[in-house]
Short mmCIF file of C-alpha atoms in Angstrom, two decimals:
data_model
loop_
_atom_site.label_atom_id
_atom_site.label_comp_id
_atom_site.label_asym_id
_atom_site.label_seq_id
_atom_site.Cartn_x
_atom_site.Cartn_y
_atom_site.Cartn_z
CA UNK A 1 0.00 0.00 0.00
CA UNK A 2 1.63 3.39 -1.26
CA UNK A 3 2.61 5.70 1.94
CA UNK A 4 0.73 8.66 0.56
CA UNK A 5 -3.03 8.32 -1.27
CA UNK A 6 -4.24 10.95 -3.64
CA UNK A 7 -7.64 11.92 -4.29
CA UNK A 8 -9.44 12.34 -6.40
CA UNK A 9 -7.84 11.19 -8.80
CA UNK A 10 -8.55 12.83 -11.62
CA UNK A 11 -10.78 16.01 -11.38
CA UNK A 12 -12.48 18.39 -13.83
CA UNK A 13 -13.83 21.87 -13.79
CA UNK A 14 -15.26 24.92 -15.18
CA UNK A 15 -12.94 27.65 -15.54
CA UNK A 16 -13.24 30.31 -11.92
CA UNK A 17 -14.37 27.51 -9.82
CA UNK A 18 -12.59 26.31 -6.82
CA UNK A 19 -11.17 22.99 -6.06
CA UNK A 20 -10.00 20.75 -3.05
CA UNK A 21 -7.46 18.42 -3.80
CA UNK A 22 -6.65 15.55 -0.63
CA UNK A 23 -3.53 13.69 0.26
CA UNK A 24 -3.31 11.38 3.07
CA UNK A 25 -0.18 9.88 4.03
CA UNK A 26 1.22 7.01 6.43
CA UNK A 27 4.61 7.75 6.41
CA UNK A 28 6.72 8.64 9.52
CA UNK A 29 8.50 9.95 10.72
CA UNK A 30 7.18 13.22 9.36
CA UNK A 31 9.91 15.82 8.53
CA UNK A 32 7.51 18.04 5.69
CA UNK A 33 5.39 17.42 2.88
CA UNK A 34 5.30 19.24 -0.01
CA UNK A 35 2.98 19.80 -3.50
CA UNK A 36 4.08 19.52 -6.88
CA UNK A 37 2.60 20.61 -9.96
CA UNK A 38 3.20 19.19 -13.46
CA UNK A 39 2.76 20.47 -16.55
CA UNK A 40 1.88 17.85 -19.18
CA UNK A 41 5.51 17.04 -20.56
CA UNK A 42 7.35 18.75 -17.98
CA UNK A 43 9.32 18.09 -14.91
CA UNK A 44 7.49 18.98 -11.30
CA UNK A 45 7.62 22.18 -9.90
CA UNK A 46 7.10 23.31 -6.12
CA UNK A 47 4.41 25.13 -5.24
CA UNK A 48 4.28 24.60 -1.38
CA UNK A 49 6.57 23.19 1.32
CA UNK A 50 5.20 22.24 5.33
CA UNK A 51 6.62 21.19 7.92
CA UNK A 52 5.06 19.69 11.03
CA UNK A 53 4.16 23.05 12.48
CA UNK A 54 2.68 24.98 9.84
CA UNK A 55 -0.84 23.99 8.93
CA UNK A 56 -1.64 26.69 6.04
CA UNK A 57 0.67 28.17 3.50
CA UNK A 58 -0.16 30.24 0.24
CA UNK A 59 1.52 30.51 -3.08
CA UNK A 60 -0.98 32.85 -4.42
CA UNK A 61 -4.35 31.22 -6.29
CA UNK A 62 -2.92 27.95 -3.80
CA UNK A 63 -3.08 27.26 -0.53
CA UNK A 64 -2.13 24.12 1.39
CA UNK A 65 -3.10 22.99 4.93
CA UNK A 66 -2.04 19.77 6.80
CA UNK A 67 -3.23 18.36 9.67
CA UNK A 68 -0.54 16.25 11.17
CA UNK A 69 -2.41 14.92 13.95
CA UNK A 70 -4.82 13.21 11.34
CA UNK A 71 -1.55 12.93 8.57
CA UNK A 72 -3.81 14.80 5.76
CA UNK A 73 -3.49 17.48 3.67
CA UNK A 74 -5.29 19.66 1.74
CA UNK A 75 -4.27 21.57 -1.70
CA UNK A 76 -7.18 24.57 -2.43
CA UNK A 77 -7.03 26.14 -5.98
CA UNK A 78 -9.34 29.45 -5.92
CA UNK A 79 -10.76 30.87 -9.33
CA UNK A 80 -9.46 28.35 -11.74
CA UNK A 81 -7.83 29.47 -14.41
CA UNK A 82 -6.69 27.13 -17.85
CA UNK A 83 -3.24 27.55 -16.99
CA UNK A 84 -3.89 25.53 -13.58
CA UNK A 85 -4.54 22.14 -16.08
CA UNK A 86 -1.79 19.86 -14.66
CA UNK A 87 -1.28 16.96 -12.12
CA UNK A 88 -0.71 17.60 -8.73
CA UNK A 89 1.80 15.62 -6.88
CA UNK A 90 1.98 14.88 -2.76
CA UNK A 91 5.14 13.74 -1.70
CA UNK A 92 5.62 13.10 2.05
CA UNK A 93 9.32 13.35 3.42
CA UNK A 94 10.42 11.28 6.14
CA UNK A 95 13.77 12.79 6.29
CA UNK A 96 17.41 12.51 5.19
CA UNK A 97 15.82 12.29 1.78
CA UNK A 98 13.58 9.73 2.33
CA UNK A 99 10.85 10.87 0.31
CA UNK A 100 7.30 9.20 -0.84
CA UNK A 101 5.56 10.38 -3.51
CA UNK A 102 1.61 9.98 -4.24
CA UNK A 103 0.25 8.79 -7.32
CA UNK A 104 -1.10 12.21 -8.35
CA UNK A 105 -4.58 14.28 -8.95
CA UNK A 106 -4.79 14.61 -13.12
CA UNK A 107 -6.61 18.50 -12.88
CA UNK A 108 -8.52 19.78 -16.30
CA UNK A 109 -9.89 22.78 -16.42
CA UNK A 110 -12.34 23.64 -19.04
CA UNK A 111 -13.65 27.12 -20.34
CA UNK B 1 20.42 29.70 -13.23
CA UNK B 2 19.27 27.29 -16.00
CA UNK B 3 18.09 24.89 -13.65
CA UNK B 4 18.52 21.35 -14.09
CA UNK B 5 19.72 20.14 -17.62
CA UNK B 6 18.96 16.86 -18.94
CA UNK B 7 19.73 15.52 -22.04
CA UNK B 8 18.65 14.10 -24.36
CA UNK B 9 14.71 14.94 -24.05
CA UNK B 10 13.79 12.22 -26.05
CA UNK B 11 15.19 9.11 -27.32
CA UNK B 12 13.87 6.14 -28.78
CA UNK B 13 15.94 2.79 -29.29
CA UNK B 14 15.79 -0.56 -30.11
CA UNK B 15 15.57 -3.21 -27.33
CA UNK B 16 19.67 -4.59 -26.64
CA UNK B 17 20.80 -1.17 -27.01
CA UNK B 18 22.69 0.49 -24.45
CA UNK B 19 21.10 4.03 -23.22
CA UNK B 20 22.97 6.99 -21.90
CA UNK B 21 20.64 9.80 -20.33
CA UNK B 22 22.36 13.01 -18.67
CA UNK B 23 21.80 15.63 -15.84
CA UNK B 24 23.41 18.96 -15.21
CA UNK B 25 22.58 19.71 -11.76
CA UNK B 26 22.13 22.97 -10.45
CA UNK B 27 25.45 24.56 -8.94
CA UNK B 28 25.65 24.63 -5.78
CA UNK B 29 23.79 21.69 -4.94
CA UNK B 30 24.79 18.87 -2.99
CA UNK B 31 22.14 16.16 -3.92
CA UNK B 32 21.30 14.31 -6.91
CA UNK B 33 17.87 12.21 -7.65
CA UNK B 34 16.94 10.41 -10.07
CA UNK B 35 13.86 9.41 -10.90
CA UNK B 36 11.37 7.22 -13.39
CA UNK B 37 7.73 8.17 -14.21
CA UNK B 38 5.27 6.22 -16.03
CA UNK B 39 1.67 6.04 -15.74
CA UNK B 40 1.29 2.93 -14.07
CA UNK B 41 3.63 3.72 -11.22
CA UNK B 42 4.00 7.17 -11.01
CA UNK B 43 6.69 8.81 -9.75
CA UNK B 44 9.77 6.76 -8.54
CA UNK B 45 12.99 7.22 -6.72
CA UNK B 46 15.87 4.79 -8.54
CA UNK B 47 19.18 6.32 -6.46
CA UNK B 48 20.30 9.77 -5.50
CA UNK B 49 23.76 10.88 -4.39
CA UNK B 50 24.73 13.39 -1.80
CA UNK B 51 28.46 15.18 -2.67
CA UNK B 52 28.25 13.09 -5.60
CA UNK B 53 28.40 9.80 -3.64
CA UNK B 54 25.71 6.62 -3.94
CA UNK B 55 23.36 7.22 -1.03
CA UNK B 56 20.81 5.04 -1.64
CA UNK B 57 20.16 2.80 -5.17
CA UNK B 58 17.70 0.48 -3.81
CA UNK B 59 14.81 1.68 -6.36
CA UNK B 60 17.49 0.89 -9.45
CA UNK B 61 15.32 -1.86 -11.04
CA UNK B 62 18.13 -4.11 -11.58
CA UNK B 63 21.49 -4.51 -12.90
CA UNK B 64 21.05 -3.57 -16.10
CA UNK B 65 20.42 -0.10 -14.86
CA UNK B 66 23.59 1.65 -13.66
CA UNK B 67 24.40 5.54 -12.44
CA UNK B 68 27.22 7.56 -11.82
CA UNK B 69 28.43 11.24 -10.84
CA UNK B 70 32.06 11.25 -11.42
CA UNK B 71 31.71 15.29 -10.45
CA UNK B 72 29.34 17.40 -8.59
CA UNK B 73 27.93 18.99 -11.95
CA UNK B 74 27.50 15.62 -14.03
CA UNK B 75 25.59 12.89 -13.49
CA UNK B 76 24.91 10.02 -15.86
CA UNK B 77 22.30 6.90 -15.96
CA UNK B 78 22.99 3.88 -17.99
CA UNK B 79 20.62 1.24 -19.38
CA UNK B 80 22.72 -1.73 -20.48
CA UNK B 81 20.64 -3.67 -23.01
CA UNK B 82 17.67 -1.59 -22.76
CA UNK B 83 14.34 -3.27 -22.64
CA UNK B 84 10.44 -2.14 -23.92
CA UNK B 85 9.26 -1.90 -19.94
CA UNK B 86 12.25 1.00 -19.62
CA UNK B 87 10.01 2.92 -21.72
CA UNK B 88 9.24 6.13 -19.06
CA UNK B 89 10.10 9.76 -18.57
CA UNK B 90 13.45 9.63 -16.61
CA UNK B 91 13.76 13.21 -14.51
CA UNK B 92 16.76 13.89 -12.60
CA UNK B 93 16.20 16.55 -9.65
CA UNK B 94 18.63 18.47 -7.75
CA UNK B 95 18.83 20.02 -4.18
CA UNK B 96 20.26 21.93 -1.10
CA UNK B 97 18.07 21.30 1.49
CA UNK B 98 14.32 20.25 1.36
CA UNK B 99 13.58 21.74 -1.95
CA UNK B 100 13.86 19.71 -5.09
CA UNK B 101 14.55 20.93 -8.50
CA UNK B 102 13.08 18.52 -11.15
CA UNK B 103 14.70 18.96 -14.81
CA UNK B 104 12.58 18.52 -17.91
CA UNK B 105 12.70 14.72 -18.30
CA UNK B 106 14.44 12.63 -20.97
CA UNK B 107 11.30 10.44 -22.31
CA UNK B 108 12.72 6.96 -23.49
CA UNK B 109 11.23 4.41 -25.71
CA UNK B 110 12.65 1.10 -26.44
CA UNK B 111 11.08 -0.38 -29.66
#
């Protein structure tokens, strides 16, 4: 059984609509987790890193939350836009770069 | 900074032949990852190096796959004969810290 579950796992939505994606994870020690988006034919790119004392961060339209008590977190897109099309990657580190990755949430958005 | 460099970005091959993909870390960094995507199994870790030494290699499928960083801005990984289930998007990542740097991906197909 993977260390970190995605869902959903695929998703589709209306351009300016929110979204929720969830990642719940197993692994542990917990040293931070961290979400990744990729572009269709490109590598990952950050968009958030938390460790275990930060429950929300931002990156602008994004913002991440993680409850480590219940090991989940949360990725929240506001006003989709096109450009946010892409699959969004959870990976949970456990330290000394130990690092689990999650299968992914494949995100359309449609205008 | 150009970020990671990989090369080539694509290569297709006939099964038996050997396979050379290449990553230009970013300077400055002291850890090296790489890593095989496909869309059965995602995203996964086959060895990364810290100071250009073999950390961990346990996620190298077997011994026809083979890595080496002879210098902390060169890395190569080696598939020696090359089979149709290598067929994947190999990314090699970089990093100083936490925060991982994922190159473009060389996408591989073995005929």
């Amino acid at each position: 059984k993977n260390q970190v579950e995605q869902s959903p796992q695929s998703l589709i939505i209306l351009e300016g609509k929110n979204c929720t994606l969830q990642c719940n994870y197993t692994v542990s020690p917990f040293s931070n987790l961290r979400w990744y988006k990729q572009d269709t034919g490109r590598g990952p790119v950050s968009l958030t890193i938390m460790t275990f004392s930060e429950n929300t961060k931002s990156n602008g339209r994004y913002t991440a939350t993680l409850d480590a008590d219940t090991k989940q977190s949360s990725l929240h897109i506001t006003a989709s836009q096109l450009s946010d099309s892409a699959s969004y990657i959870c990976v949970v580190s456990a330290g000394n770069n130990d690092m689990r990755f999650g299968a992914g949430t494949r995100l359309t958005v449609k205008p | 900074d150009a970020g990671v460099i990989q090369s080539p970005r694509h290569e297709v091959t006939e099964m038996g032949q050997e396979v050379t993909l290449r990553c230009k870390p970013i300077s400055g960094h002291n850890s090296l990852f790489w890593y095989r995507q496909t869309m059965m199994r995602g995203l996964e870790l086959l060895i990364y190096f810290n100071n250009n030494v073999p950390i961990d290699d346990s996620g190298m499928p077997e011994d026809r796959f083979s890595a080496k960083m002879p210098n902390a801005s060169f890395s190569t990984l080696k598939i020696q004969p090359s089979e149709p289930r290598d067929s994947a998007v190999y990314f090699c990542a970089s990093a100083m810290g936490w925060e991982l740097f994922f190159g473009e991906g060389s996408r591989l197909t073995v005929l």
